[in-house]
Amino acid sequence: MKIAVIGQSLFGQEVYCHLRKEGHEVVGVFTVPDKDGKADPLGLEAEKDGVPVFKFPRWRVKGQALPDVVAKYQALGAELNVLPFCSQFIPMEVISAPRHGSIIYHPSLLPRHRGASAINWTLIHGDKKGGFTIFWADDGLDTGDLLLQKECEILPDDTVSTLYNRFLFPEGIKGMVQAVRLIAEGKAPRLPQPEEGATYEGIQKKETAKINWEQPAETIHNWIRGNDKVPGAWTEACGQKLTFFNSTLNTAGLVPEGEDLPIPGAHRPGVVTKVGLILFGNDDRMLLVKNIQLEDGKMIPASHFFKGLDSNALELTEEELVMAEAVRSAWKRILPSVLEVEDSTDFFKSGAASVDVVRLVEEVKELCDDLELENEDVYMATTFGDFIQLLVRKLRGDDKRHECIIDYVEKTMNKLTLRMPHQLFIGGMFVDAEGAKTYETINPTDGSVICQVSLAQVSDVDKAVAAAKDAFENGLWGRISARDRGRLLYRLADLMEQHQEELATIEALDAGAVYTLALKTHVGMSIQTFRYFAGWCDKIQGSTIPINHARPNRNLTLTRKEPIGVCGIVIPWNYPLMMLSWKTAACLAAGNTVVIKPAQVTPLTALKFAELTLKAGIPKGVVNILPGSGSLVGQRLSDHPDVRKIGFTGSTEVGKHIMKSCALSNVKKVSLELGGKSPLIIFADCDLSKAVQMGMSSVFFNKGENCIAAGRLFVEDSIHDQFVQKVVEEVRKMKIGNPLDRDTNHGPQNHQAHLRKLVEYCQRGVEEGATLVCGGSQVPRPGFFFEPTVFTDVEDHMFIAKEESFGPIMIISRFADGDVDTVLSRANATEFGLASGIFTRDINKALYVSDKLEAGTVFVNTYNKTDVAAPFGGFKQSGFGKDLGEAALNEYLRVKTVTFEY
């Protein structure tokens, strides 16, 4: 069909694009005039396709259609008018002109909520069902015959934005396309609208959105969410107009304890608490508001209201006002198309490019006596008003750009004062979990409670994903160059190095890591990882590909490597910071944003890392961290439609479940580093002293809580007894003790449940007939200490020969002298394939065995030798995908092919 599209906005643009894909001919697009030099998306898209675009400021005057406007429309010969979203009054001469008439999209279930603010009123009235209608236009106001309707459930905390984004926008586009298809097929119904149940409400405006406090809490909640974000429900308090956003009735467990906020006309004063502003209806029920907009337009967390009153825009001195006007003149010179530079003028939306950033920085430095200013500062404060505030703070020596309100838990130990965040980290802020839910994190050295940590809920995951998505699609992270992105990651690595003693101490406190090992490995390798991937940021590149030309024309094909989007990273408890770094560094280097779920039992270094990202200048929303349970937080990340990639390290069982969830939700990209039962084969021709030393490390490194730990040692018969004797001698030299003591070799296991599993594991080995040479029991002292353990005479059918202990338990089996192929067969007789090792002086044997071992990593005459530049990952049920090295970047990139013809 020949179609005229009359409307505006991204919705109109999407409908237009889909109609063209369906094969319809769009003969003309009628949209609104450019505003502030910026064209509407619908018109822009049509102009790209060469479709005639008309931008009439009006279609009629004093109720009469403008003849020249109607004539231009009629000349197109449209057979159907499609009005996806239209704010102009279209005369009946146009509405009735096409053979098929005109169809209009309306965001309510007509005849309910006729009028321009239908979504607002759907929520204000507390409707349980919402939806949209596509109807045949007539001369009434939303009264035409019905063509198609679709409905959805209204969620208790839906706002105008969430309802629109979740259903009305995506399903509305499909509905418009379906309606046109029905018309083309001659199957479109015309059902008269019933007048029963019809309502009409006027346009919601700011002046009419004031809250009436003489109502129940649910009615007030509906009023606030029905006006969120536009025009915004407001009240007067503390001498100014306050606008409320993000309201919820989910107040279970909340205690109204905090600072009172008197509100004229309210049944009771509001209460500013750690989780937000609690308000009361005249029924004494509570509702919670999360965000408040002050009268000057600044949006703050409601929990920070009284702090926010003290941190409004700075009042400039006379000298600073002179400086501001000089900077304004610089903006005018750089932005010649802007008639007047106002506080709201956005540098980039006004046409500035990266070269203009450099020019602005240099001009301001000259104006302000070589003030320390960076290109990044312009990206962080893009409006003129914000930029002046930033300059004034710098000039006053009070640059609070990276400050964040953090409720630290402080502990003094290891000759340090630890300052540890303990709340969720979402959108650049530390916040309480929904309902202020918390849990205890435990010190494994003595079983004492370290602190209460916020326990993330499903709603918190949704907020974190939304923050990450906004940062990816609209934030500074996607606008800065790859080189600047690398500079930020280098800065983060430097900060981690400056705080390495504190980070290592927290690892010892929260995870039981031996401090000296944590300093070198847990934290040291984390720093190296971020430095390594920082260097990759500006070296991620595609290629050009020769293809067959479409003669007589020619073709050029190139590939682009692009970030995926929002990534979810779920990390284990054995190396809390290092596992976070292995995945997150590659993820960020590729340009993605991330939501990280640290292990529930070891959240504290991840939250300290979050603080360092702020200090490094990583933009808000790029990194989000949610301590919580895997069944809740991990599951929601796996199911979330806006998460495009999951990186997981953990058990094979959970990995399979994540893989299934990722497939069923939105076919997410997945990388999995799962369980292992890594074989270590020690041949008689080895350097025995080194084999003993490395064999000990292969099992007891990090208390055996090591994904690549040698789960089974195969020792050639002729050296077996000697090897065992030397191992037992070394085990007895190990000092078990406080992980902060510098001479401790062996600290506590990570948590109590794991300790119990190790005890049961050893009991099973003894019951099946393996020889317990030493260890096998909990150490009789406070905390979760387990003795380094050695089993011999372990046969292939035994439980401990097949299953991973993930603890300090050495499993030794013999193999016959010279029988290389048999021991290889036994080593490979497992569904795991994470790592493996060989000790031999025979290079031919080493090459042969390393070739045959079915594992992602093979160590020869060493063990545990990982490096940030070397890819790491497993085979078989130990997972797929790689951490570290260049290969890790590909886990967080997608390849786009672009073909030109010329």
mmCIF file of C-alpha atoms in Angstrom, residues 425-429 463-465 467-469 471 566 593-598 610 620-626:
data_model
loop_
_atom_site.group_PDB
_atom_site.id
_atom_site.type_symbol
_atom_site.label_atom_id
_atom_site.label_comp_id
_atom_site.label_asym_id
_atom_site.label_seq_id
_atom_site.Cartn_x
_atom_site.Cartn_y
_atom_site.Cartn_z
ATOM 1 C CA PHE A 425 26.965 -0.307 44.367
ATOM 2 C CA ILE A 426 24.484 0.825 41.704
ATOM 3 C CA GLY A 427 24.833 3.693 39.257
ATOM 4 C CA GLY A 428 27.882 5.124 40.990
ATOM 5 C CA MET A 429 26.311 5.184 44.459
ATOM 6 C CA LYS A 463 18.096 -1.194 38.883
ATOM 7 C CA ALA A 464 21.725 -2.173 38.378
ATOM 8 C CA VAL A 465 21.059 -3.493 34.875
ATOM 9 C CA ALA A 467 22.055 1.782 35.268
ATOM 10 C CA ALA A 468 24.517 -0.284 33.229
ATOM 11 C CA LYS A 469 22.332 -0.100 30.140
ATOM 12 C CA ALA A 471 25.697 4.065 30.916
ATOM 13 C CA VAL A 566 25.504 -4.994 29.528
ATOM 14 C CA THR A 593 29.283 -2.076 31.125
ATOM 15 C CA VAL A 594 28.939 -4.636 33.870
ATOM 16 C CA VAL A 595 26.894 -5.909 36.797
ATOM 17 C CA ILE A 596 29.064 -8.038 39.089
ATOM 18 C CA LYS A 597 27.756 -10.544 41.597
ATOM 19 C CA PRO A 598 30.557 -11.400 44.024
ATOM 20 C CA ALA A 610 33.760 -0.317 43.481
ATOM 21 C CA LYS A 620 28.680 6.116 36.940
ATOM 22 C CA GLY A 621 26.769 3.004 35.925
ATOM 23 C CA VAL A 622 29.678 1.366 34.111
ATOM 24 C CA VAL A 623 30.444 -0.885 37.102
ATOM 25 C CA ASN A 624 27.706 -2.132 39.436
ATOM 26 C CA ILE A 625 28.221 -4.634 42.265
ATOM 27 C CA LEU A 626 25.508 -6.681 43.963
#
